[in-house]
Amino acid sequence: MNAPLLEVDDLVTHFPIRAGLFRKVIGQVHAVDGVSITVNERETVGVVGESGCGKTTFGRSLLRLVEPTSGSVKFRGEPVTGASNDRLRELRAEMQIVFQDPYASLNPRMPVNDIIAEPLRIQGTAKAPAQARVSELLEAVGLLPEHGNRYPHEFSGGQRQRIGIARALALNPSLIVLDEPVSALDVSVQAQVINLLDDLQEEFDLAYLFIAHDLSVVRHISDRVAVMYLGRVAEIADSNSLYERPAHPYTHSLLSAVPIADPIVERERKRIVLQGDIPSPASPPSGCRFRTRCPIAVERCANEVPVLQELAPGHQVACHFPIAPGESLVDLVGSAS
Amino acid sequence: MAQDDLLLDVSDLSVAFKTKKGMAAAVRGMSLRVARGESVAIVGESGSGKSVSSLALLGLLPKSAQITGSAKFDGEELVGMSQNDLRAIRGKRISMIFQDPMTAFNPVFTIGDQIAEAMEVHGTAEGDKALMEAANLLELVGVPEPGQRVNQYPHEFSGGMRQRAMIAMAIANKPDLLIADEPTTALDVTIQAQVMEVLSDIRKESGAAMILITHDLGVVAGSADRVQVMYGGRVFERGTTNDVFYDPLNPYTRGLLRSMPRVDAIGERLVPISGSPPSILNMPPGCAFGPRCDFRTDACVADAASLELVKPGHESRCHHTADLPAYEAVETLT
Amino acid sequence: MTDLIARPEANDDAVDAGDALGLSEKPESLGRQAWDRFRRHRLAIVGSVLLVLLAISFWVGPYFAQDFDEIDVLQRSQGPSRAHLFGTDDLGRDLLARTLRGGQYSLRIAILTAVIATSIGTLFGAIAGYFGGVVDSLVNFLVNVLLTIPLLMVLVIFGRQFGSRPNTVAILIAMLAWLRAARLVRAQVLQLKEMEFVQAARAAGAKSGRIIMRHLIPNLVGILLVEITLLAGTAIILESTLSFLSLGVQPPDTTLGTLIAEAKGSIDTRPSRVLIPGAIVTIIILSINFIGDALRDAVDPKSGIE
């Protein structure tokens, strides 16, 4: 296999908490705390987690929209972290991003043509060829070129998200970070956008880093999936292994909490209902970050940080007591509802 | 359902708003029957009228809303009732749980005070007794250390805890009907599971009926006895949860079920519905779903079908009910 | 696209949703839509007409009226007459001519103050909001310190030193009135720069200059227009107050405020000497405020949807 397209090693992004006139640092929000991930060419890697798990910051740190605190990001072997501003500008042509909110992600005062052409213009394309490319892109995302001179507010949420995708495609990137690209859309529109992403991946040989909280969507679209909890990767595996043979208690609980649109399945399921809330990333628990909510945590979990260990080829889990395939957390705990 | 069990009987309810661009019909001739102790889900996307209809029942819409039709709660007509009489019902016999637990509480009073006040307003309990009752309620909805929590302010509660506190407040006066409007949409999956569990336990205990308003078919599958699917301000399909999920009659319901990826299924290509839900300012003529429907004919553009009983307890609004192919669900692993 | 099935579906979407939104054949320009929204505010239209009429008479009128500075000792303190429509003042100067001259100066001070103060405020606010950190702290500190100084007192002190020409008065008021604009702009920029479209521009490699010019400033237009109108109103009132305390524009030149101040002795005998300039000040301020309200609505592209 070739070298991976994107190689993230021990990435850390902390936000200082400041106070007072002299902006003294009084604490750190541990948004991303040592995440390592690779993305291969034409691959989709899903990143799932709940709010505060750092998945959004992680995505933005990769593109250095948020400056990482430490660790390295390499794109085709070349360091992104530490690249000069000019080099970073060139690298960004290869790595683009699509945002969650189709309303906030388009400048309300620019016509759609200008919005999609902006990356091209920034990177030095002349006006006429840029416009030709915009028409191509509008068609590629299922809109009509003649819609290009309208302003964003005239479009529906789904159409706006298509515009955002067209903008990300403008520079012919190899990797797109998709940050919750469908969660703001109506259910009936989500599938359109997911299918569109599938098609574009085929057509343009794209790799995706798909960040979402919706486990069903992530399973559908991803080749491999990483589960994040409070800034760290809890488990990472190819999509099927992760959903069929989850090893981390957190993955188990997440999967058991997702509602399934099937009344019989839903009523007969045994469900692990996690107790308590997600701790604040400003003061994460010692040792294993999940231990405060983990039904099988013991003393060791508070003292010792679990490192990612390989259970099977490509299946890594950060837990002192990974759950064996076929075993269920429900049975281990004995509580069900 | 037996007539004397009928708690809420809404018929031909319409809600229209006056806007700068003319009248916007948000709800168009909706009907809904809820029996005592029953859980009915109203499912719909943005602009379907699912939230507006329940706000209309409780007189919680702005004055610019024009409400017509009938809504009988335990025999009493709610449409046109004075605000004073409505207040006596609201929070006492019908309680509402909102989507956003952040804004539902007043930040300058303690959670306990606000739950106690809900009881004092309706004369259920007074003073210290009300505060003690508030602590009991918090315990009931699974708030840890209720004795201390009762004296804390809303900002000291996390999102999930606040949603529990809102449920506690909603059940403080032992209502006959709970209306939960997207109660878990703002919450994380694991917290959502907690809250849905609390809601179901509470209902088991108190026997309250529930109207669950949501866009999430997964949540519906787990907690509703009956489902009513809304689109463009109208009821498109209605039946028991099993009927609607396993034998959907309406093209819109079918499209919705097929377009959703499932966590227990391998990723085959999704079957989306084309287009977007219509804006209430610009409803297509005839069937609101017409422009997005694979089975559309001239009849669908000419006029909207009426909601008809197709099988016992299972209704659908479509001109083509008779000639639709049998429903094939998306294949799953299990 | 490799998957042929997706194509017609995707295109359908665009067409259908376009229909659903009721789009016309040709999209309307932002300017056209803004004008349509502005027109809905009747009072703003009335205000604009009044303001234009007043401005025309202030600037064109003096060519037809008498010299505002011509003293006619034989015609002192006369009531309205055919020769002097508004009457004359204590020195026998024609009050119509003086009102026109005063209106011209008041309006000039108002506009100048508003533009200068808003520009300074935008500059400081945008720098503080965009660059953040220490710069932000410093600007904030400066603004907070300046806000504690009573505006009127400073104007009184400095007015005595410099304030005799309308431009100087305008600059003086602006120097102290930019604080609110700075705060507003800072808050807006802080919010805007976290917006995803700004992040998207950064992800495409945009430099700060481009982000400020293409993404921030166009989205500040709304609040800036409102701020300019509010400041213009404030400036007229402040100038009138200064003139009333005989600290504004110095005689023989005049402003509406000075006219009112000069007439204070004759308020019992000839109330029209106070009422006329007073009414003009009120009309100007009300008109400006109505226009400001309508502008805020007009320049917000989203407000057309509801």
Coordinates of C-alpha atoms in Angstrom, one line a residue, chain C residues 11-305:
Chain C
N11 CA -31.2 18.3 -11.2
D12 CA -34.9 17.8 -10.3
D13 CA -34.1 19.0 -6.9
A14 CA -32.7 22.3 -8.1
V15 CA -35.6 22.9 -10.4
D16 CA -38.3 21.8 -7.9
A17 CA -36.9 23.8 -5.0
G18 CA -36.4 26.7 -7.3
D19 CA -40.1 26.6 -8.0
A20 CA -41.0 26.1 -4.4
L21 CA -39.2 29.3 -3.5
G22 CA -41.1 31.1 -6.2
L23 CA -38.0 32.5 -7.9
S24 CA -38.5 34.7 -10.9
E25 CA -36.7 34.1 -14.2
K26 CA -34.0 36.6 -13.3
P27 CA -32.8 36.8 -9.8
E28 CA -33.2 40.3 -8.2
S29 CA -30.1 42.2 -7.3
L30 CA -29.4 42.8 -3.6
G31 CA -29.8 46.5 -4.2
R32 CA -33.2 46.0 -5.8
Q33 CA -34.4 43.9 -2.9
A34 CA -33.0 46.3 -0.4
W35 CA -35.0 49.1 -2.1
D36 CA -38.1 47.0 -2.0
R37 CA -37.7 46.4 1.7
F38 CA -36.9 50.1 2.3
R39 CA -40.0 51.2 0.5
R40 CA -42.2 49.2 2.9
H41 CA -41.3 51.7 5.7
R42 CA -43.7 54.6 4.9
L43 CA -42.3 56.8 7.6
A44 CA -38.8 56.4 6.2
I45 CA -40.0 57.5 2.8
V46 CA -41.6 60.5 4.4
G47 CA -38.4 61.2 6.3
S48 CA -36.3 60.9 3.2
V49 CA -38.5 63.3 1.3
L50 CA -38.5 65.8 4.2
L51 CA -34.7 65.6 4.6
V52 CA -34.1 66.1 0.9
L53 CA -36.4 69.1 0.8
L54 CA -34.7 70.6 3.9
A55 CA -31.3 70.0 2.5
I56 CA -32.2 71.6 -0.8
S57 CA -33.6 74.7 0.9
F58 CA -30.6 74.9 3.2
W59 CA -28.1 74.9 0.3
V60 CA -30.1 76.5 -2.5
G61 CA -32.3 78.8 -0.5
P62 CA -29.5 81.3 0.6
Y63 CA -29.1 82.2 -3.1
F64 CA -32.6 83.6 -3.1
A65 CA -32.9 84.9 0.4
Q66 CA -31.2 87.9 1.9
D67 CA -27.7 87.9 3.2
F68 CA -27.8 86.2 6.6
D69 CA -25.2 88.6 8.0
E70 CA -26.8 91.9 6.8
I71 CA -27.6 94.1 9.7
D72 CA -30.5 96.5 9.3
V73 CA -30.7 98.6 12.4
L74 CA -34.1 100.0 11.4
Q75 CA -35.7 96.6 11.3
R76 CA -34.7 95.2 14.7
S77 CA -36.9 92.5 16.4
Q78 CA -39.6 92.7 13.8
G79 CA -42.3 90.1 13.5
P80 CA -43.0 88.2 10.3
S81 CA -43.7 90.4 7.3
R82 CA -43.6 90.3 3.6
A83 CA -40.0 91.5 3.5
H84 CA -38.9 89.2 6.4
L85 CA -41.0 86.0 6.4
F86 CA -39.7 84.8 9.7
G87 CA -39.1 88.3 11.0
T88 CA -35.8 89.7 12.2
D89 CA -33.5 89.3 15.2
D90 CA -32.3 91.8 17.8
L91 CA -29.7 93.2 15.3
G92 CA -32.2 93.4 12.5
R93 CA -30.9 90.3 10.6
D94 CA -33.3 88.4 8.4
L95 CA -34.3 85.2 10.4
L96 CA -35.3 83.2 7.3
A97 CA -31.8 83.7 5.9
R98 CA -30.3 82.9 9.3
T99 CA -32.4 79.8 9.7
L100 CA -31.3 78.5 6.3
R101 CA -27.7 79.2 7.1
G102 CA -28.1 77.6 10.5
G103 CA -29.8 74.5 9.1
Q104 CA -27.0 74.1 6.6
Y105 CA -24.4 74.2 9.3
S106 CA -26.3 71.9 11.6
L107 CA -26.8 69.3 9.0
R108 CA -23.2 69.6 7.9
I109 CA -22.0 69.1 11.4
A110 CA -24.3 66.1 11.8
I111 CA -23.2 64.3 8.7
L112 CA -19.5 65.1 9.2
T113 CA -19.6 64.0 12.8
A114 CA -21.5 60.8 12.0
V115 CA -19.1 59.8 9.2
I116 CA -15.9 60.7 11.1
A117 CA -17.0 59.0 14.3
T118 CA -18.2 55.9 12.6
S119 CA -15.0 55.6 10.6
I120 CA -12.8 55.9 13.7
G121 CA -15.1 53.5 15.6
T122 CA -15.1 51.0 12.7
L123 CA -11.3 51.1 12.4
F124 CA -10.6 50.6 16.1
G125 CA -13.5 48.1 16.6
A126 CA -12.5 46.0 13.6
I127 CA -8.8 45.9 14.6
A128 CA -9.7 44.9 18.2
G129 CA -12.2 42.3 17.1
Y130 CA -10.2 40.8 14.2
F131 CA -6.8 40.6 15.8
G132 CA -8.0 40.0 19.4
G133 CA -5.5 39.3 22.1
V134 CA -3.4 42.1 23.5
V135 CA -4.6 44.6 20.8
D136 CA -8.2 43.9 21.8
S137 CA -7.4 44.4 25.5
L138 CA -5.7 47.7 24.8
V139 CA -8.5 49.1 22.6
N140 CA -11.1 47.9 25.2
F141 CA -9.2 49.6 27.9
L142 CA -9.0 52.9 26.0
V143 CA -12.7 52.8 25.2
N144 CA -13.6 52.0 28.7
V145 CA -11.5 54.9 30.1
L146 CA -12.9 57.3 27.5
L147 CA -16.4 56.2 28.3
T148 CA -16.0 57.3 31.9
I149 CA -15.3 60.9 30.9
P150 CA -18.5 63.0 30.8
L151 CA -18.8 64.0 27.1
L152 CA -20.5 67.4 27.7
M153 CA -17.9 68.6 30.1
V154 CA -15.0 67.8 27.7
L155 CA -16.9 69.5 24.9
V156 CA -17.4 72.6 27.0
I157 CA -13.7 72.8 27.8
F158 CA -12.4 72.1 24.3
G159 CA -15.3 74.0 22.7
R160 CA -13.9 77.2 24.3
Q161 CA -10.5 76.4 22.9
F162 CA -11.1 75.3 19.4
G163 CA -14.8 75.2 18.6
S164 CA -15.7 78.1 16.4
R165 CA -15.9 76.6 12.9
P166 CA -18.4 74.0 12.0
N167 CA -15.8 71.5 10.9
T168 CA -13.9 71.8 14.1
V169 CA -17.1 71.3 16.1
A170 CA -17.8 68.2 14.1
I171 CA -14.4 66.8 14.6
L172 CA -14.6 67.6 18.3
I173 CA -17.9 65.8 18.8
A174 CA -16.7 62.9 16.6
M175 CA -13.5 62.4 18.7
L176 CA -15.7 61.6 21.7
A177 CA -18.6 59.9 19.9
W178 CA -16.8 57.1 18.2
L179 CA -16.7 54.9 21.3
R180 CA -20.1 53.3 20.9
A181 CA -19.4 52.6 17.2
A182 CA -16.2 50.9 18.2
R183 CA -17.9 48.6 20.7
L184 CA -20.6 47.7 18.2
V185 CA -18.2 46.9 15.5
R186 CA -15.9 45.0 17.7
A187 CA -18.8 42.8 18.9
Q188 CA -20.0 42.2 15.4
V189 CA -16.5 41.4 14.1
L190 CA -15.9 38.9 16.9
Q191 CA -19.1 37.1 15.9
L192 CA -18.4 37.3 12.2
K193 CA -14.9 36.1 12.2
E194 CA -16.1 32.8 13.8
M195 CA -18.7 32.4 11.2
E196 CA -18.1 29.4 9.0
F197 CA -18.0 31.4 5.7
V198 CA -15.0 33.3 7.1
Q199 CA -13.4 29.9 8.1
A200 CA -14.1 28.7 4.6
A201 CA -12.3 31.7 3.1
R202 CA -9.4 31.0 5.4
A203 CA -9.4 27.3 4.4
A204 CA -9.2 28.5 0.8
G205 CA -6.1 30.4 1.6
A206 CA -7.5 33.9 1.9
K207 CA -5.3 36.6 3.6
S208 CA -6.5 38.9 6.3
G209 CA -7.0 41.8 3.9
R210 CA -9.3 39.8 1.7
I211 CA -11.3 38.5 4.6
I212 CA -11.8 42.0 6.0
M213 CA -12.7 43.6 2.6
R214 CA -14.9 40.8 1.2
H215 CA -16.4 39.1 4.2
L216 CA -16.4 41.4 7.2
I217 CA -17.1 44.9 5.9
P218 CA -20.0 43.9 3.6
N219 CA -21.6 42.3 6.6
L220 CA -21.0 45.3 8.8
V221 CA -22.9 47.6 6.4
G222 CA -26.2 47.1 8.2
I223 CA -25.1 48.1 11.7
L224 CA -22.8 50.9 10.4
L225 CA -25.7 52.6 8.5
V226 CA -27.8 52.5 11.6
E227 CA -24.9 53.8 13.7
I228 CA -24.4 56.6 11.3
T229 CA -28.0 57.7 11.5
L230 CA -28.0 57.5 15.3
L231 CA -24.8 59.5 15.5
A232 CA -26.1 62.1 13.2
G233 CA -29.1 62.6 15.5
T234 CA -26.8 62.7 18.6
A235 CA -24.5 65.2 16.9
I236 CA -27.3 67.7 16.1
I237 CA -28.5 67.5 19.7
L238 CA -25.0 68.0 21.1
E239 CA -24.3 70.8 18.7
S240 CA -27.5 72.5 19.8
T241 CA -26.6 72.1 23.4
L242 CA -23.1 73.5 22.8
S243 CA -24.5 76.5 20.9
F244 CA -27.1 77.0 23.6
L245 CA -24.2 77.3 26.0
S246 CA -22.6 79.7 23.5
L247 CA -19.7 77.3 22.9
G248 CA -20.5 76.1 19.4
V249 CA -20.1 77.9 16.1
Q250 CA -19.3 81.5 16.8
P251 CA -21.2 84.5 15.5
P252 CA -21.9 86.0 13.1
D253 CA -22.2 82.4 11.8
T254 CA -25.0 80.4 13.2
T255 CA -26.6 77.0 13.6
L256 CA -30.1 75.9 14.6
G257 CA -29.0 75.5 18.2
T258 CA -27.5 79.0 18.2
L259 CA -30.8 80.4 16.8
I260 CA -32.7 78.8 19.6
A261 CA -30.2 80.1 22.2
E262 CA -30.4 83.6 20.8
A263 CA -34.2 83.5 20.9
K264 CA -34.4 82.5 24.5
G265 CA -35.0 86.0 25.7
S266 CA -38.0 86.5 23.5
I267 CA -39.7 83.2 24.1
D268 CA -42.7 84.9 25.7
T269 CA -43.1 87.7 23.1
R270 CA -42.2 85.8 20.0
P271 CA -42.3 82.0 20.6
S272 CA -41.9 81.4 16.8
R273 CA -38.3 82.3 17.0
V274 CA -37.7 79.2 19.2
L275 CA -40.4 77.0 17.7
I276 CA -39.3 77.2 14.1
P277 CA -35.6 76.2 14.5
G278 CA -36.8 73.7 17.2
A279 CA -39.3 72.1 14.9
I280 CA -36.6 71.8 12.2
V281 CA -34.2 70.1 14.6
T282 CA -37.0 67.7 15.6
I283 CA -37.9 66.9 12.0
I284 CA -34.3 66.3 11.0
I285 CA -33.7 63.9 14.0
L286 CA -37.0 62.0 13.5
S287 CA -36.4 61.7 9.8
I288 CA -32.9 60.4 10.3
N289 CA -34.1 57.8 12.9
F290 CA -36.9 56.6 10.6
I291 CA -34.4 56.2 7.8
G292 CA -32.0 54.4 10.0
D293 CA -34.7 51.9 11.0
A294 CA -35.7 51.2 7.5
L295 CA -32.0 50.9 6.3
R296 CA -31.3 48.3 8.9
D297 CA -34.2 46.2 7.6
A298 CA -33.3 46.9 4.0
V299 CA -29.7 45.9 4.1
D300 CA -30.4 42.6 5.8
P301 CA -30.8 40.0 3.0
K302 CA -32.5 37.5 5.2
S303 CA -35.3 39.8 6.3
G304 CA -37.0 39.3 2.9
I305 CA -37.8 35.7 3.7

